[in-house]
Tab-separated table of C-alpha atoms in Angstrom:
chain	number	residue	atom	x	y	z
A	1	MET	CA	8.902	-20.821	48.160
A	2	LYS	CA	7.647	-21.871	51.779
A	3	LYS	CA	10.801	-22.716	53.954
A	4	LYS	CA	10.543	-26.122	55.946
A	5	TYR	CA	10.045	-26.389	59.251
A	6	SER	CA	12.802	-28.748	60.993
A	7	ILE	CA	15.002	-28.704	64.028
A	8	PHE	CA	17.757	-27.060	61.864
A	9	ALA	CA	15.543	-24.200	61.015
A	10	LEU	CA	14.628	-24.112	64.983
A	11	ILE	CA	18.020	-23.718	65.748
A	12	LYS	CA	19.059	-21.182	62.756
A	13	ASN	CA	15.912	-18.811	63.852
A	14	SER	CA	17.008	-19.081	67.581
A	15	LEU	CA	20.135	-17.228	66.539
A	16	SER	CA	18.301	-14.501	65.663
A	17	TYR	CA	15.885	-14.462	68.501
A	18	HIS	CA	12.935	-15.960	66.541
A	19	GLU	CA	12.593	-12.855	65.006
A	20	ASN	CA	13.155	-13.407	61.389
A	21	TRP	CA	10.615	-16.657	60.563
A	22	GLN	CA	8.940	-16.618	57.106
A	23	LYS	CA	5.101	-15.605	57.587
A	24	ALA	CA	3.132	-18.560	57.573
A	25	TRP	CA	0.725	-17.128	54.754
A	26	ARG	CA	0.612	-13.796	52.954
A	27	ASN	CA	-2.041	-11.387	53.298
A	28	PRO	CA	-3.290	-10.579	49.781
A	29	GLU	CA	-6.138	-8.337	48.434
A	30	PRO	CA	-8.745	-10.314	46.419
A	31	LYS	CA	-8.375	-10.518	42.506
A	32	SER	CA	-11.406	-9.889	40.699
A	33	LYS	CA	-11.764	-13.330	39.613
A	34	TYR	CA	-11.223	-16.952	40.871
A	35	ASP	CA	-11.866	-20.530	39.624
A	36	ALA	CA	-13.203	-21.011	42.861
A	37	VAL	CA	-13.796	-19.435	46.308
A	38	ILE	CA	-14.285	-21.108	49.522
A	39	ILE	CA	-16.799	-19.110	51.927
A	40	GLY	CA	-15.109	-19.618	55.270
A	41	GLY	CA	-12.011	-19.982	56.499
A	42	GLY	CA	-12.033	-22.600	59.455
A	43	GLY	CA	-10.278	-25.968	59.505
A	44	HIS	CA	-12.801	-27.413	57.335
A	45	GLY	CA	-12.550	-24.446	54.712
A	46	LEU	CA	-8.692	-24.343	54.349
A	47	ALA	CA	-8.536	-27.942	54.173
A	48	SER	CA	-11.029	-27.670	51.390
A	49	ALA	CA	-8.824	-25.323	49.692
A	50	TYR	CA	-5.764	-27.133	50.272
A	51	TYR	CA	-7.077	-30.348	48.820
A	52	LEU	CA	-8.502	-28.564	45.727
A	53	ALA	CA	-5.015	-27.193	45.351
A	54	LYS	CA	-3.081	-30.006	45.635
A	55	GLU	CA	-5.369	-32.913	44.367
A	56	HIS	CA	-7.372	-31.066	41.626
A	57	ASN	CA	-5.020	-28.631	40.759
A	58	PHE	CA	-6.999	-25.799	41.411
A	59	LYS	CA	-4.422	-22.885	41.584
A	60	ASN	CA	-6.624	-19.713	41.464
A	61	ILE	CA	-8.501	-20.069	44.304
A	62	ALA	CA	-9.596	-18.008	47.126
A	63	VAL	CA	-10.911	-18.652	50.716
A	64	LEU	CA	-12.796	-15.779	52.452
A	65	GLU	CA	-13.101	-15.340	56.107
A	66	LYS	CA	-15.127	-12.586	57.454
A	67	GLY	CA	-12.658	-12.550	60.943
A	68	TRP	CA	-9.466	-14.101	61.307
A	69	ILE	CA	-8.833	-17.699	59.988
A	70	GLY	CA	-9.633	-20.525	62.734
A	71	GLY	CA	-11.332	-18.114	64.890
A	72	GLY	CA	-15.051	-19.557	64.735
A	73	ASN	CA	-15.588	-23.021	65.766
A	74	THR	CA	-12.193	-24.367	64.926
A	75	GLY	CA	-11.090	-22.317	67.629
A	76	ARG	CA	-14.075	-23.156	69.981
A	77	ASN	CA	-14.287	-26.841	70.176
A	78	THR	CA	-12.847	-29.609	72.469
A	79	THR	CA	-10.707	-31.299	70.049
A	80	ILE	CA	-12.075	-34.980	70.035
A	81	ILE	CA	-11.251	-36.989	67.310
A	82	ARG	CA	-12.692	-40.328	66.929
A	83	SER	CA	-14.615	-42.520	64.402
A	84	ASN	CA	-16.881	-44.932	66.359
A	85	TYR	CA	-19.998	-43.976	64.360
A	86	LEU	CA	-22.809	-46.496	64.004
A	87	TRP	CA	-23.816	-46.517	60.446
A	88	ASP	CA	-21.754	-47.700	57.310
A	89	ALA	CA	-21.941	-44.198	55.631
A	90	SER	CA	-20.711	-42.494	58.815
A	91	ALA	CA	-18.140	-44.895	59.687
A	92	GLY	CA	-16.624	-44.464	56.133
A	93	LEU	CA	-16.604	-40.787	56.360
A	94	TYR	CA	-15.069	-40.424	59.789
A	95	ASP	CA	-12.769	-43.131	59.666
A	96	HIS	CA	-11.180	-41.655	56.331
A	97	ALA	CA	-10.803	-38.375	58.242
A	98	LEU	CA	-8.988	-40.572	60.835
A	99	LYS	CA	-6.746	-42.079	58.647
A	100	ILE	CA	-5.510	-38.760	57.396
A	101	TRP	CA	-5.290	-37.096	60.809
A	102	GLU	CA	-2.491	-40.025	61.613
A	103	ASN	CA	-0.435	-38.984	59.113
A	104	LEU	CA	-1.123	-35.128	58.866
A	105	SER	CA	1.891	-33.331	60.723
A	106	GLN	CA	4.097	-34.970	58.546
A	107	GLU	CA	1.834	-34.273	55.282
A	108	LEU	CA	1.809	-30.559	56.357
A	109	ASN	CA	5.264	-30.108	57.904
A	110	TYR	CA	3.390	-28.711	60.446
A	111	ASN	CA	2.663	-30.446	64.431
A	112	VAL	CA	-0.810	-30.578	64.764
A	113	MET	CA	-0.123	-32.451	68.127
A	114	PHE	CA	-2.363	-35.283	67.330
A	115	SER	CA	-2.293	-37.508	69.971
A	116	GLN	CA	-4.460	-40.919	70.069
A	117	ARG	CA	-4.680	-41.371	73.545
A	118	GLY	CA	-8.171	-43.027	73.198
A	119	VAL	CA	-11.731	-41.948	73.638
A	120	MET	CA	-14.244	-43.818	76.027
A	121	ASN	CA	-17.866	-43.354	75.864
A	122	LEU	CA	-19.592	-44.450	79.187
A	123	ALA	CA	-22.813	-46.333	79.656
A	124	HIS	CA	-24.992	-45.694	82.555
A	125	ASN	CA	-28.293	-47.598	81.896
A	126	GLN	CA	-29.033	-50.836	80.383
A	127	HIS	CA	-30.283	-49.283	77.160
A	128	ASP	CA	-26.428	-47.650	76.801
A	129	VAL	CA	-24.803	-50.878	77.632
A	130	ARG	CA	-27.221	-52.352	74.699
A	131	GLU	CA	-26.601	-49.296	72.046
A	132	LEU	CA	-22.943	-48.875	72.735
A	133	LYS	CA	-22.229	-52.749	72.594
A	134	ARG	CA	-24.281	-52.708	69.107
A	135	ARG	CA	-21.975	-49.967	68.244
A	136	THR	CA	-19.075	-51.584	69.207
A	137	HIS	CA	-19.760	-54.552	66.833
A	138	ALA	CA	-21.004	-52.187	64.043
A	139	ASN	CA	-17.628	-50.420	64.202
A	140	ARG	CA	-15.724	-53.717	64.118
A	141	LEU	CA	-17.503	-54.706	61.174
A	142	ASN	CA	-16.762	-51.545	59.610
A	143	GLY	CA	-12.977	-52.316	60.207
A	144	ILE	CA	-13.003	-49.643	63.177
A	145	ASP	CA	-11.185	-50.568	66.377
A	146	CYS	CA	-13.628	-50.515	69.198
A	147	GLU	CA	-13.585	-52.817	72.347
A	148	TRP	CA	-15.938	-52.958	75.173
A	149	LEU	CA	-14.731	-52.178	78.800
A	150	ASN	CA	-16.856	-53.612	81.792
A	151	VAL	CA	-16.533	-51.553	85.047
A	152	GLU	CA	-13.331	-53.275	86.383
A	153	GLN	CA	-11.718	-52.538	82.953
A	154	VAL	CA	-13.015	-48.920	83.155
A	155	LYS	CA	-11.401	-48.585	86.634
A	156	LYS	CA	-8.542	-49.978	85.606
A	157	PHE	CA	-8.013	-47.809	82.129
A	158	CYS	CA	-8.904	-44.491	83.644
A	159	PRO	CA	-8.818	-44.718	87.618
A	160	ILE	CA	-10.357	-41.072	88.504
A	161	ILE	CA	-13.802	-42.143	87.353
A	162	ASN	CA	-16.051	-42.874	90.295
A	163	CYS	CA	-17.501	-46.435	89.447
A	164	SER	CA	-19.690	-46.639	93.081
A	165	PRO	CA	-23.187	-48.629	92.130
A	166	ASN	CA	-24.473	-46.041	94.645
A	167	ILE	CA	-24.248	-42.856	92.390
A	168	ARG	CA	-27.162	-41.661	90.550
A	169	TYR	CA	-25.886	-42.708	86.996
A	170	PRO	CA	-23.687	-45.508	88.018
A	171	VAL	CA	-21.225	-46.418	85.235
A	172	MET	CA	-22.039	-49.873	83.893
A	173	GLY	CA	-19.314	-50.454	81.144
A	174	SER	CA	-17.693	-48.173	78.707
A	175	THR	CA	-16.542	-48.223	74.919
A	176	LEU	CA	-12.743	-47.478	74.068
A	177	GLN	CA	-11.615	-46.483	70.793
A	178	ARG	CA	-7.683	-46.633	71.057
A	179	ARG	CA	-6.937	-44.905	67.889
A	180	ALA	CA	-8.956	-41.972	68.982
A	181	GLY	CA	-7.770	-39.168	70.523
A	182	THR	CA	-6.932	-35.213	70.475
A	183	ALA	CA	-5.061	-32.583	68.188
A	184	ARG	CA	-4.455	-28.997	68.877
A	185	HIS	CA	-7.257	-27.107	66.924
A	186	ASP	CA	-5.509	-23.827	66.054
A	187	ALA	CA	-2.495	-25.819	64.368
A	188	VAL	CA	-5.085	-27.649	62.095
A	189	ALA	CA	-6.243	-24.510	60.840
A	190	TRP	CA	-2.768	-22.876	60.497
A	191	GLY	CA	-1.185	-25.754	59.340
A	192	TYR	CA	-3.785	-25.956	56.207
A	193	ALA	CA	-3.398	-22.292	55.435
A	194	ARG	CA	0.409	-22.448	55.390
A	195	GLY	CA	-0.027	-25.184	53.112
A	196	ALA	CA	-2.721	-23.875	50.846
A	197	ASP	CA	-0.825	-20.648	50.696
A	198	ALA	CA	2.472	-22.479	49.575
A	199	MET	CA	0.422	-23.272	46.844
A	200	GLY	CA	-1.076	-20.299	45.811
A	201	VAL	CA	-4.481	-20.055	47.520
A	202	ASP	CA	-5.446	-16.514	48.546
A	203	ILE	CA	-6.391	-16.471	52.000
A	204	ILE	CA	-8.330	-13.278	52.351
A	205	GLN	CA	-9.147	-12.385	56.142
A	206	ASN	CA	-11.506	-9.723	57.387
A	207	CYS	CA	-13.621	-10.334	54.209
A	208	GLU	CA	-17.314	-10.600	54.773
A	209	VAL	CA	-19.613	-12.434	52.264
A	210	LYS	CA	-22.723	-9.706	51.590
A	211	GLY	CA	-24.499	-11.800	48.682
A	212	ILE	CA	-24.186	-14.220	46.202
A	213	LYS	CA	-24.888	-13.273	42.675
A	214	ARG	CA	-26.875	-15.694	40.454
A	215	ASN	CA	-27.550	-15.889	36.822
A	216	GLY	CA	-30.408	-17.969	36.494
A	217	ASP	CA	-29.533	-21.480	38.063
A	218	SER	CA	-25.864	-21.082	38.092
A	219	VAL	CA	-23.572	-18.726	40.183
A	220	GLU	CA	-21.806	-15.888	38.923
A	221	GLY	CA	-20.004	-14.275	41.929
A	222	ILE	CA	-19.964	-13.283	45.426
A	223	GLU	CA	-20.617	-9.676	46.577
A	224	THR	CA	-17.736	-9.055	49.725
A	225	THR	CA	-16.927	-6.246	51.817
A	226	LYS	CA	-13.598	-5.956	49.562
A	227	GLY	CA	-15.424	-5.844	46.433
A	228	PHE	CA	-17.306	-8.205	43.804
A	229	ILE	CA	-15.379	-11.289	43.218
A	230	ARG	CA	-16.188	-13.345	39.981
A	231	THR	CA	-16.355	-17.359	40.008
A	232	LYS	CA	-18.081	-20.091	38.651
A	233	LYS	CA	-17.849	-22.382	41.733
A	234	ILE	CA	-18.528	-21.618	45.589
A	235	GLY	CA	-17.906	-23.713	48.377
A	236	VAL	CA	-19.735	-22.801	51.552
A	237	VAL	CA	-18.110	-23.972	54.734
A	238	ALA	CA	-19.591	-21.411	57.121
A	239	ALA	CA	-20.829	-23.714	59.822
A	240	GLY	CA	-23.155	-21.904	62.110
A	241	HIS	CA	-23.499	-19.329	59.411
A	242	SER	CA	-24.404	-21.568	56.784
A	243	SER	CA	-28.211	-20.982	56.438
A	244	VAL	CA	-27.304	-16.961	56.289
A	245	ILE	CA	-25.255	-17.497	52.773
A	246	ALA	CA	-28.032	-20.019	51.896
A	247	ASN	CA	-30.574	-17.365	52.278
A	248	MET	CA	-28.480	-15.132	50.066
A	249	ALA	CA	-28.556	-17.673	47.190
A	250	GLY	CA	-32.251	-18.067	47.930
A	251	ILE	CA	-32.322	-21.554	48.996
A	252	ARG	CA	-33.100	-23.118	52.237
A	253	LEU	CA	-31.147	-25.715	54.073
A	254	PRO	CA	-32.501	-28.310	56.974
A	255	LEU	CA	-29.950	-26.690	59.474
A	256	GLU	CA	-30.690	-24.854	63.099
A	257	SER	CA	-27.912	-23.137	64.661
A	258	LYS	CA	-27.537	-23.294	68.335
A	259	PRO	CA	-24.955	-22.261	70.858
A	260	LEU	CA	-22.511	-25.021	72.138
A	261	GLN	CA	-20.475	-24.602	75.223
A	262	ALA	CA	-17.252	-25.747	76.610
A	263	LEU	CA	-15.228	-24.716	79.655
A	264	VAL	CA	-11.434	-25.206	80.729
A	265	SER	CA	-10.582	-25.367	84.239
A	266	GLU	CA	-7.220	-23.794	86.047
A	267	PRO	CA	-3.976	-26.026	84.692
A	268	ILE	CA	-3.216	-28.831	87.091
A	269	LYS	CA	-0.671	-31.698	86.754
A	270	PRO	CA	-1.640	-34.788	84.259
A	271	ILE	CA	-4.339	-36.637	86.034
A	272	ILE	CA	-6.448	-38.010	82.680
A	273	ASP	CA	-4.653	-39.530	79.645
A	274	THR	CA	-7.633	-40.371	77.808
A	275	VAL	CA	-10.805	-38.605	76.572
A	276	VAL	CA	-13.798	-39.745	78.424
A	277	MET	CA	-17.417	-38.927	76.811
A	278	SER	CA	-20.668	-39.624	78.596
A	279	ASN	CA	-23.921	-39.356	76.520
A	280	ALA	CA	-26.318	-40.148	79.288
A	281	VAL	CA	-25.467	-37.326	81.983
A	282	HIS	CA	-23.846	-35.225	78.980
A	283	ALA	CA	-20.436	-34.350	80.035
A	284	TYR	CA	-16.932	-34.835	78.414
A	285	VAL	CA	-13.686	-34.478	79.613
A	286	SER	CA	-10.073	-34.699	78.559
A	287	GLN	CA	-6.659	-32.685	79.691
A	288	SER	CA	-4.986	-30.178	77.297
A	289	ASP	CA	-0.939	-30.578	77.236
A	290	LYS	CA	-1.005	-27.126	79.189
A	291	GLY	CA	-3.030	-28.972	81.923
A	292	GLU	CA	-6.283	-27.493	81.714
A	293	LEU	CA	-9.331	-29.848	81.899
A	294	VAL	CA	-11.517	-29.458	78.547
A	295	ILE	CA	-15.128	-30.011	79.259
A	296	GLY	CA	-17.757	-30.081	76.940
A	297	ALA	CA	-21.144	-29.066	77.489
A	298	GLY	CA	-24.311	-29.157	75.538
A	299	THR	CA	-26.532	-27.011	73.002
A	300	ASP	CA	-29.261	-24.677	73.869
A	301	ALA	CA	-32.637	-25.816	72.730
A	302	TYR	CA	-33.119	-22.559	70.892
A	303	ILE	CA	-31.692	-21.200	67.698
A	304	SER	CA	-29.259	-18.400	68.599
A	305	TYR	CA	-26.233	-17.096	67.014
A	306	THR	CA	-25.003	-15.134	70.350
A	307	GLN	CA	-21.838	-17.374	70.945
A	308	LYS	CA	-22.830	-17.598	74.306
A	309	GLY	CA	-25.268	-20.095	75.808
A	310	THR	CA	-27.096	-20.578	78.973
A	311	HIS	CA	-25.888	-21.118	82.537
A	312	GLU	CA	-27.978	-23.942	83.419
A	313	ILE	CA	-26.345	-25.817	80.555
A	314	ILE	CA	-22.985	-25.662	82.142
A	315	GLU	CA	-24.204	-26.320	85.713
A	316	GLY	CA	-26.246	-29.596	84.826
A	317	THR	CA	-22.536	-30.615	83.001
A	318	LEU	CA	-20.585	-29.483	86.033
A	319	LYS	CA	-22.810	-31.631	88.163
A	320	ALA	CA	-22.325	-34.499	86.119
A	321	ILE	CA	-18.813	-34.065	86.099
A	322	LEU	CA	-18.242	-33.813	89.803
A	323	GLU	CA	-20.575	-36.935	90.292
A	324	LEU	CA	-18.076	-38.852	88.059
A	325	TYR	CA	-15.046	-37.383	88.943
A	326	PRO	CA	-15.476	-36.422	92.927
A	327	ILE	CA	-11.440	-35.414	92.448
A	328	PHE	CA	-12.359	-32.378	90.424
A	329	SER	CA	-14.505	-31.011	93.177
A	330	ARG	CA	-11.970	-28.129	94.456
A	331	LEU	CA	-10.883	-27.023	90.737
A	332	ARG	CA	-11.644	-23.404	89.406
A	333	MET	CA	-12.936	-22.756	85.909
A	334	LEU	CA	-10.842	-20.431	83.835
A	335	ARG	CA	-13.039	-19.382	80.859
A	336	GLN	CA	-15.994	-20.677	79.242
A	337	TRP	CA	-17.022	-20.005	75.678
A	338	GLY	CA	-19.805	-20.756	72.985
A	339	GLY	CA	-19.890	-21.489	69.370
A	340	VAL	CA	-22.634	-21.467	66.989
A	341	VAL	CA	-23.175	-25.070	65.510
A	342	ASP	CA	-25.404	-25.975	62.572
A	343	ILE	CA	-27.409	-29.138	62.877
A	344	CYS	CA	-29.197	-31.086	60.614
A	345	PRO	CA	-32.332	-33.050	61.938
A	346	ASP	CA	-30.572	-36.440	61.633
A	347	ALA	CA	-27.338	-35.187	63.347
A	348	SER	CA	-25.433	-36.091	60.137
A	349	PRO	CA	-23.747	-33.372	57.813
A	350	LEU	CA	-24.152	-32.201	54.324
A	351	ILE	CA	-20.976	-32.369	51.582
A	352	SER	CA	-23.223	-31.519	48.712
A	353	LYS	CA	-24.257	-29.899	45.436
A	354	THR	CA	-27.352	-27.810	45.733
A	355	SER	CA	-30.013	-26.985	43.011
A	356	ILE	CA	-27.862	-24.015	41.863
A	357	LYS	CA	-25.201	-25.022	39.526
A	358	GLY	CA	-21.620	-24.208	40.916
A	359	LEU	CA	-22.918	-23.901	44.360
A	360	TYR	CA	-21.833	-26.416	47.127
A	361	PHE	CA	-22.476	-26.533	50.790
A	362	ASN	CA	-20.256	-28.431	53.291
A	363	CYS	CA	-22.218	-28.094	56.679
A	364	GLY	CA	-24.322	-29.435	59.307
A	365	TRP	CA	-21.538	-30.734	61.199
A	366	GLY	CA	-23.488	-29.849	64.563
A	367	THR	CA	-21.658	-30.596	67.609
A	368	GLY	CA	-18.903	-32.789	66.208
A	369	GLY	CA	-17.074	-31.127	63.231
A	370	PHE	CA	-13.599	-31.113	64.333
A	371	LYS	CA	-12.762	-34.410	64.025
A	372	ALA	CA	-13.775	-34.943	60.410
A	373	THR	CA	-12.010	-31.518	59.436
A	374	PRO	CA	-9.260	-33.637	56.951
A	375	GLY	CA	-11.829	-35.769	55.464
A	376	SER	CA	-14.014	-33.146	55.146
A	377	GLY	CA	-11.845	-31.070	53.202
A	378	HIS	CA	-10.693	-33.748	50.931
A	379	LEU	CA	-14.055	-34.908	50.032
A	380	PHE	CA	-15.564	-31.569	49.477
A	381	ALA	CA	-12.701	-30.548	47.538
A	382	HIS	CA	-13.569	-33.721	45.381
A	383	THR	CA	-17.255	-32.710	45.212
A	384	ILE	CA	-16.358	-28.945	43.940
A	385	ALA	CA	-13.739	-30.281	41.267
A	386	LYS	CA	-15.656	-32.927	39.661
A	387	ASP	CA	-19.021	-31.506	40.356
A	388	GLU	CA	-20.174	-34.927	42.008
A	389	PRO	CA	-19.472	-36.218	45.308
A	390	HIS	CA	-17.085	-38.954	46.333
A	391	ALA	CA	-18.474	-42.166	46.879
A	392	LEU	CA	-17.480	-41.665	51.073
A	393	ASN	CA	-19.759	-38.297	51.028
A	394	ALA	CA	-22.369	-39.443	48.551
A	395	SER	CA	-24.757	-40.307	51.157
A	396	PHE	CA	-24.228	-36.539	52.848
A	397	ASN	CA	-26.229	-35.104	50.088
A	398	ILE	CA	-29.055	-32.441	50.411
A	399	ASN	CA	-31.527	-34.818	48.486
A	400	ARG	CA	-31.434	-37.144	51.672
A	401	PHE	CA	-34.303	-35.031	53.238
A	402	VAL	CA	-36.339	-35.649	50.278
A	403	SER	CA	-35.804	-39.195	49.578
A	404	GLY	CA	-35.908	-40.064	53.421
A	405	ASP	CA	-32.570	-41.958	53.364
A	406	LEU	CA	-31.138	-40.247	56.616
A	407	VAL	CA	-28.100	-41.064	58.299
A	408	ASP	CA	-29.219	-41.136	61.870
A	409	GLU	CA	-26.175	-40.432	64.092
A	410	HIS	CA	-28.091	-39.208	67.193
A	411	GLY	CA	-26.684	-42.047	69.395
A	412	ALA	CA	-22.902	-41.565	68.025
A	413	ALA	CA	-22.907	-37.867	67.849
A	414	ALA	CA	-22.989	-37.850	71.649
A	415	VAL	CA	-24.026	-34.283	72.477
A	416	ALA	CA	-27.862	-34.011	73.249
A	417	HIS	CA	-29.549	-31.826	70.935
B	1	MET	CA	-29.721	-16.103	79.479
B	2	PHE	CA	-33.023	-14.231	79.242
B	3	LEU	CA	-36.452	-13.582	80.659
B	4	ILE	CA	-39.579	-14.386	79.007
B	5	LYS	CA	-43.017	-12.718	79.371
B	6	CYS	CA	-45.318	-15.518	79.354
B	7	PRO	CA	-48.808	-14.026	78.067
B	8	PHE	CA	-50.640	-15.906	80.901
B	9	CYS	CA	-48.577	-15.852	83.610
B	10	GLY	CA	-45.977	-12.737	83.291
B	11	GLU	CA	-42.046	-12.529	83.149
B	12	ARG	CA	-40.535	-15.682	84.420
B	13	ASP	CA	-36.733	-17.302	83.760
B	14	HIS	CA	-36.053	-18.916	80.138
B	15	SER	CA	-35.338	-21.983	81.974
B	16	GLU	CA	-39.124	-22.785	82.735
B	17	PHE	CA	-40.042	-22.349	79.123
B	18	SER	CA	-39.153	-24.984	76.296
B	19	TYR	CA	-38.871	-24.038	72.524
B	20	GLY	CA	-41.014	-25.098	69.805
B	21	GLY	CA	-39.042	-24.178	66.686
B	22	GLU	CA	-40.257	-21.596	64.028
B	23	ALA	CA	-43.858	-20.190	64.272
B	24	HIS	CA	-46.421	-19.830	61.505
B	25	LEU	CA	-45.495	-22.976	59.603
B	26	VAL	CA	-49.018	-24.448	58.600
B	27	ARG	CA	-49.200	-28.149	57.923
B	28	PRO	CA	-50.243	-28.903	54.306
B	29	LYS	CA	-53.889	-29.952	54.430
B	30	GLN	CA	-53.637	-32.837	52.324
B	31	PRO	CA	-50.183	-34.332	52.670
B	32	THR	CA	-50.811	-37.362	50.436
B	33	GLU	CA	-51.012	-34.746	47.342
B	34	LEU	CA	-47.596	-33.035	48.061
B	35	SER	CA	-44.624	-34.186	45.916
B	36	ASP	CA	-41.638	-35.542	48.127
B	37	ASP	CA	-39.830	-32.123	47.371
B	38	GLN	CA	-42.732	-30.105	48.661
B	39	TRP	CA	-42.715	-32.598	51.590
B	40	ALA	CA	-39.521	-32.048	52.713
B	41	GLU	CA	-39.539	-28.598	52.448
B	42	TYR	CA	-42.532	-28.634	55.006
B	43	LEU	CA	-40.909	-30.997	57.397
B	44	PHE	CA	-37.160	-30.158	57.325
B	45	MET	CA	-36.357	-26.942	55.397
B	46	ARG	CA	-35.924	-24.203	57.731
B	47	LYS	CA	-35.180	-20.136	57.446
B	48	ASN	CA	-32.645	-20.466	60.557
B	49	ILE	CA	-32.663	-16.706	60.568
B	50	LYS	CA	-30.168	-14.712	61.815
B	51	GLY	CA	-32.247	-11.398	63.278
B	52	LEU	CA	-35.888	-11.502	63.899
B	53	GLN	CA	-37.509	-14.731	64.101
B	54	TYR	CA	-41.084	-15.717	65.016
B	55	GLU	CA	-41.077	-18.736	66.876
B	56	ARG	CA	-43.168	-21.029	69.315
B	57	TRP	CA	-42.429	-21.331	72.925
B	58	ASN	CA	-44.231	-23.529	75.597
B	59	HIS	CA	-44.352	-22.584	79.474
B	60	LEU	CA	-43.346	-26.092	80.488
B	61	HIS	CA	-42.638	-25.443	84.148
B	62	GLY	CA	-45.486	-22.996	84.223
B	63	CYS	CA	-49.014	-22.693	82.803
B	64	ARG	CA	-47.847	-25.507	80.222
B	65	ARG	CA	-49.429	-22.984	77.378
B	66	TRP	CA	-48.161	-22.380	74.179
B	67	PHE	CA	-47.621	-18.904	72.794
B	68	ASN	CA	-45.306	-17.275	69.854
B	69	MET	CA	-42.330	-14.929	70.317
B	70	ALA	CA	-40.522	-12.690	68.173
B	71	ARG	CA	-36.564	-12.659	69.412
B	72	ASP	CA	-33.598	-11.411	67.391
B	73	THR	CA	-31.263	-14.485	67.348
B	74	SER	CA	-28.394	-12.471	66.918
B	75	ASN	CA	-28.525	-11.168	70.441
B	76	ASP	CA	-31.587	-12.973	72.105
B	77	LYS	CA	-33.378	-9.635	72.368
B	78	ILE	CA	-37.450	-10.420	72.754
B	79	HIS	CA	-39.326	-8.136	70.532
B	80	SER	CA	-42.922	-9.180	71.472
B	81	VAL	CA	-44.813	-12.112	72.815
B	82	TYR	CA	-48.189	-12.952	71.390
B	83	LYS	CA	-51.109	-15.563	71.130
B	84	ILE	CA	-51.340	-18.557	69.265
B	85	GLY	CA	-53.666	-17.541	66.398
B	86	GLU	CA	-52.418	-13.834	66.689
B	87	LYS	CA	-50.419	-12.120	64.040
B	88	PRO	CA	-47.057	-10.808	65.126
B	89	SER	CA	-47.217	-6.695	65.917
B	90	LYS	CA	-44.885	-5.068	63.400
């Protein structure tokens, strides 16, 4: 039985110098057979397991993670959460996630530090203005809060932005979603892991998948570095490595994996209390609770699994940051990293069945998966348990690349690829 | 970050080049005769290999010519560079 986190637990444990906290999750050896197995112990995978156990009564399930949980893209993103996507299908998907975020800390009894500080998307040219105004209207029609700010309002809402008309890409306005914001990325993985573990889910770390065993058109089990695991249902949530798992199962996906970079500055006093994104000059920035500026850069143009990324991507982003925020010019950068993101041709994800019975994929989140973590897990659990998609993820099936019914979100994805 | 040896110009920084995706994909001769599945397979489905990949590059800020390259996508190491129409050396 998991002990609840509370102010009383905190006081009680402080008396023993915080040395006797209960372990947040077990560290079990894999059993030989499970009802369902999730491959990938990031936020999406752990959330999928959590909702499978909680809402679909799957108790005999496991999450396999080749490294440690939350050590991949969950721990490598810029933690931005928003739902201001253009098309109805995406609006439904991302706002479903946002609604779960709003209550997630309470539900998990784990502080995910969800902060609805607002997200701005800047316009720098006439086309941006038209596109973003169109998106504002589309969002409102879908019941998603979104407003348009003119230049004076931008200056008032975020005073450190350089709104001079004389810069290379002047600010011509912005959208603002006030319900959007950020959350603590690690806490999301840990909270879901703790919640899933409490319901009996086996979280198996340092267990790499080596092969998918098929029996004709259905799955039989998984070869891993910790032995063979028999199961009838496999949910793959492997982000940048989704194609690697797909190749093991003998299918192909419409994905390309590329390094996406981010960096943080040295910590400074509070200076920016919102999230500002700019699609056209490709820079986005927010400030963490520790005071570091969290800056997002772009993807490299070529396939790579190196988790590094090239220098000129960062250089381009920092040039844009310096022009938009001259006040940052003396800041030193603390660290830089890359994550391998799997990008679909239409910049929308796949939460889908496949041609193989019992094999499900949740991937293609590309440059913006973190925001969808709770909704993605919730809908994927439904898809696995019922063997059919939920109404909210029906559009995000693999078959859309055959039918042509794509969900083109290159504009709202906000990272150029 | 890596250097690419253009078969026409020699070794240059990779920022002079632009990536052209998986190589040796042959456009079907008669697309009208394909089923939707086959067309999707050609148009969208990719190997997205972690390991040795054959790919196309263009020396955009140089001679502007296309060529093929064999690169290990797990460490960005380039194994060989060869011209369009040639087979990769083993």
